[in-house]
CSV table of C-alpha atoms in Angstrom, one decimal:
chain,number,residue,atom,x,y,z
K,978,UNK,CA,1.1,-2.3,13.3
K,979,UNK,CA,-0.6,-1.2,10.0
K,980,UNK,CA,0.9,-1.0,6.6
K,981,UNK,CA,-0.9,0.9,3.9
K,982,UNK,CA,-0.6,-0.6,0.4
K,983,UNK,CA,-1.2,0.8,-3.0
K,984,UNK,CA,-2.5,-1.4,-5.8
K,985,UNK,CA,0.7,-2.4,-7.6
K,986,UNK,CA,1.9,-4.4,-4.5
K,987,UNK,CA,-1.1,-6.7,-4.9
K,988,UNK,CA,-0.3,-7.1,-8.6
K,989,UNK,CA,3.3,-8.0,-7.8
K,990,UNK,CA,2.2,-10.5,-5.2
K,991,UNK,CA,-0.3,-12.0,-7.5
K,992,UNK,CA,2.2,-12.4,-10.3
K,993,UNK,CA,4.7,-14.0,-7.9
K,994,UNK,CA,2.0,-16.3,-6.3
K,995,UNK,CA,2.5,-14.8,-2.9
K,996,UNK,CA,-0.8,-13.0,-2.2
K,997,UNK,CA,-2.0,-15.4,0.4
K,998,UNK,CA,1.4,-15.4,2.1
K,999,UNK,CA,1.6,-11.7,2.5
K,1000,UNK,CA,-1.4,-11.7,4.8
K,1001,UNK,CA,0.4,-14.1,7.2
K,1002,UNK,CA,2.7,-11.3,8.3
K,1003,UNK,CA,2.1,-9.9,11.8
K,1004,UNK,CA,1.4,-6.5,10.3
K,1005,UNK,CA,-2.1,-5.6,9.2
K,1006,UNK,CA,-2.3,-4.7,5.5
K,1007,UNK,CA,-4.8,-2.0,4.6
K,1008,UNK,CA,-5.8,0.1,1.6
K,1009,UNK,CA,-8.1,3.0,1.0
K,1010,UNK,CA,-11.7,2.2,0.1
K,1011,UNK,CA,-11.6,4.3,-3.0
K,1012,UNK,CA,-8.4,2.6,-4.3
K,1013,UNK,CA,-10.0,-0.9,-3.6
K,1014,UNK,CA,-13.3,0.0,-5.3
K,1015,UNK,CA,-11.7,1.6,-8.4
K,1016,UNK,CA,-8.6,-0.5,-8.9
K,1017,UNK,CA,-8.7,-3.8,-7.0
K,1018,UNK,CA,-12.2,-5.1,-6.6
K,1019,UNK,CA,-12.8,-6.2,-10.2
K,1020,UNK,CA,-9.6,-8.2,-10.5
K,1021,UNK,CA,-8.9,-9.1,-6.8
K,1022,UNK,CA,-12.3,-9.4,-5.0
K,1023,UNK,CA,-10.8,-12.1,-2.7
K,1024,UNK,CA,-8.4,-9.7,-1.0
K,1025,UNK,CA,-10.6,-8.8,2.0
K,1026,UNK,CA,-11.3,-12.5,2.6
K,1027,UNK,CA,-7.6,-13.1,2.7
K,1028,UNK,CA,-7.0,-10.4,5.2
K,1029,UNK,CA,-6.9,-7.0,3.5
K,1030,UNK,CA,-8.6,-4.3,5.6
K,1031,UNK,CA,-10.3,-1.5,3.7
K,1032,UNK,CA,-10.2,1.9,5.4
K,1033,UNK,CA,-11.8,5.3,4.7
K,1034,UNK,CA,-9.7,8.4,4.4
K,1035,UNK,CA,-11.1,11.1,6.7
K,1036,UNK,CA,-12.1,14.5,5.5
K,1037,UNK,CA,-9.0,16.4,6.6
K,1038,UNK,CA,-6.8,13.9,4.7
K,1039,UNK,CA,-9.0,14.0,1.6
K,1040,UNK,CA,-8.3,17.8,1.6
K,1041,UNK,CA,-4.6,16.9,1.8
K,1042,UNK,CA,-5.0,14.7,-1.3
K,1043,UNK,CA,-6.4,17.7,-3.1
K,1044,UNK,CA,-3.4,19.8,-2.0
K,1045,UNK,CA,-1.0,17.1,-3.1
K,1046,UNK,CA,-2.6,16.9,-6.5
K,1047,UNK,CA,-1.3,20.4,-7.2
K,1048,UNK,CA,2.1,19.8,-5.5
K,1049,UNK,CA,2.9,16.4,-7.0
K,1050,UNK,CA,1.7,15.9,-10.6
K,1051,UNK,CA,3.1,12.3,-11.1
K,1052,UNK,CA,1.3,10.0,-8.6
K,1053,UNK,CA,-2.3,9.1,-9.5
K,1054,UNK,CA,-5.1,10.3,-7.3
K,1055,UNK,CA,-5.6,6.8,-5.9
K,1056,UNK,CA,-1.9,6.6,-5.1
K,1057,UNK,CA,-2.2,9.9,-3.2
K,1058,UNK,CA,-5.2,8.4,-1.3
K,1059,UNK,CA,-2.9,5.5,-0.2
K,1060,UNK,CA,-0.3,8.1,0.9
K,1061,UNK,CA,-3.0,10.1,2.8
K,1062,UNK,CA,-4.2,6.9,4.6
K,1063,UNK,CA,-0.6,6.2,5.6
K,1064,UNK,CA,-0.3,9.7,7.0
K,1065,UNK,CA,-3.7,9.5,8.7
K,1066,UNK,CA,-2.9,6.1,10.3
K,1067,UNK,CA,0.7,7.1,11.1
K,1068,UNK,CA,1.9,4.0,9.3
K,1069,UNK,CA,4.3,3.1,6.6
K,1070,UNK,CA,3.4,2.8,2.9
K,1071,UNK,CA,4.0,-0.1,0.5
K,1072,UNK,CA,4.4,0.8,-3.1
K,1073,UNK,CA,6.4,-0.2,-6.1
K,1074,UNK,CA,5.6,3.1,-7.9
K,1075,UNK,CA,8.6,5.3,-8.2
K,1076,UNK,CA,6.6,8.5,-8.2
K,1077,UNK,CA,4.6,7.6,-5.1
K,1078,UNK,CA,7.8,6.5,-3.4
K,1079,UNK,CA,9.4,9.8,-4.1
K,1080,UNK,CA,6.3,11.7,-2.9
K,1081,UNK,CA,6.2,9.7,0.3
K,1082,UNK,CA,9.9,10.4,0.9
K,1083,UNK,CA,9.3,14.1,0.4
K,1084,UNK,CA,6.4,14.0,2.8
K,1085,UNK,CA,8.5,12.1,5.3
K,1086,UNK,CA,6.3,9.0,5.3
K,1087,UNK,CA,8.2,5.7,5.7
K,1088,UNK,CA,7.9,3.8,2.4
K,1089,UNK,CA,8.8,0.2,1.5
K,1090,UNK,CA,8.5,-1.9,-1.7
K,1091,UNK,CA,8.0,-5.4,-3.0
K,1092,UNK,CA,11.5,-6.6,-2.1
K,1093,UNK,CA,11.0,-5.4,1.5
K,1094,UNK,CA,7.7,-7.2,1.7
K,1095,UNK,CA,9.3,-10.4,0.4
K,1096,UNK,CA,12.2,-10.0,2.8
K,1097,UNK,CA,9.7,-9.6,5.7
K,1098,UNK,CA,7.9,-12.8,4.6
K,1099,UNK,CA,11.2,-14.6,4.5
K,1100,UNK,CA,12.3,-13.4,7.9
K,1101,UNK,CA,9.0,-14.4,9.4
K,1102,UNK,CA,9.5,-17.9,7.8
K,1103,UNK,CA,6.4,-17.5,5.7
K,1104,UNK,CA,8.3,-18.2,2.5
K,1105,UNK,CA,11.6,-19.8,1.7
K,1106,UNK,CA,14.3,-19.1,-0.9
K,1107,UNK,CA,13.0,-22.0,-3.0
């Protein structure tokens, strides 16, 4: 199972010291290539080595991003690429961004946040309460 993540999830995991642990989940965590290149590569170049897969958004879904830019003014373009990748891959989306969460819900795309991710790690016994 794939889970598409936007950039703020990686920031949250980095701040909490749980970046390595998130990649021990049975789900594969992916992000769009444009989001990785523009937002993550400079500060988090180790993510692909840890297990992040970087996928390309196909042409039809790039066109959908263009449509969403007019329809939803609040999420950033890179956030919309993450949403498009989730739709393309028929997967859920990980985000802590309220605007992207709202947009995902309006587009009927399953969305989860940082607390869900930490709960998943706990249930999989990757992390403990301590």
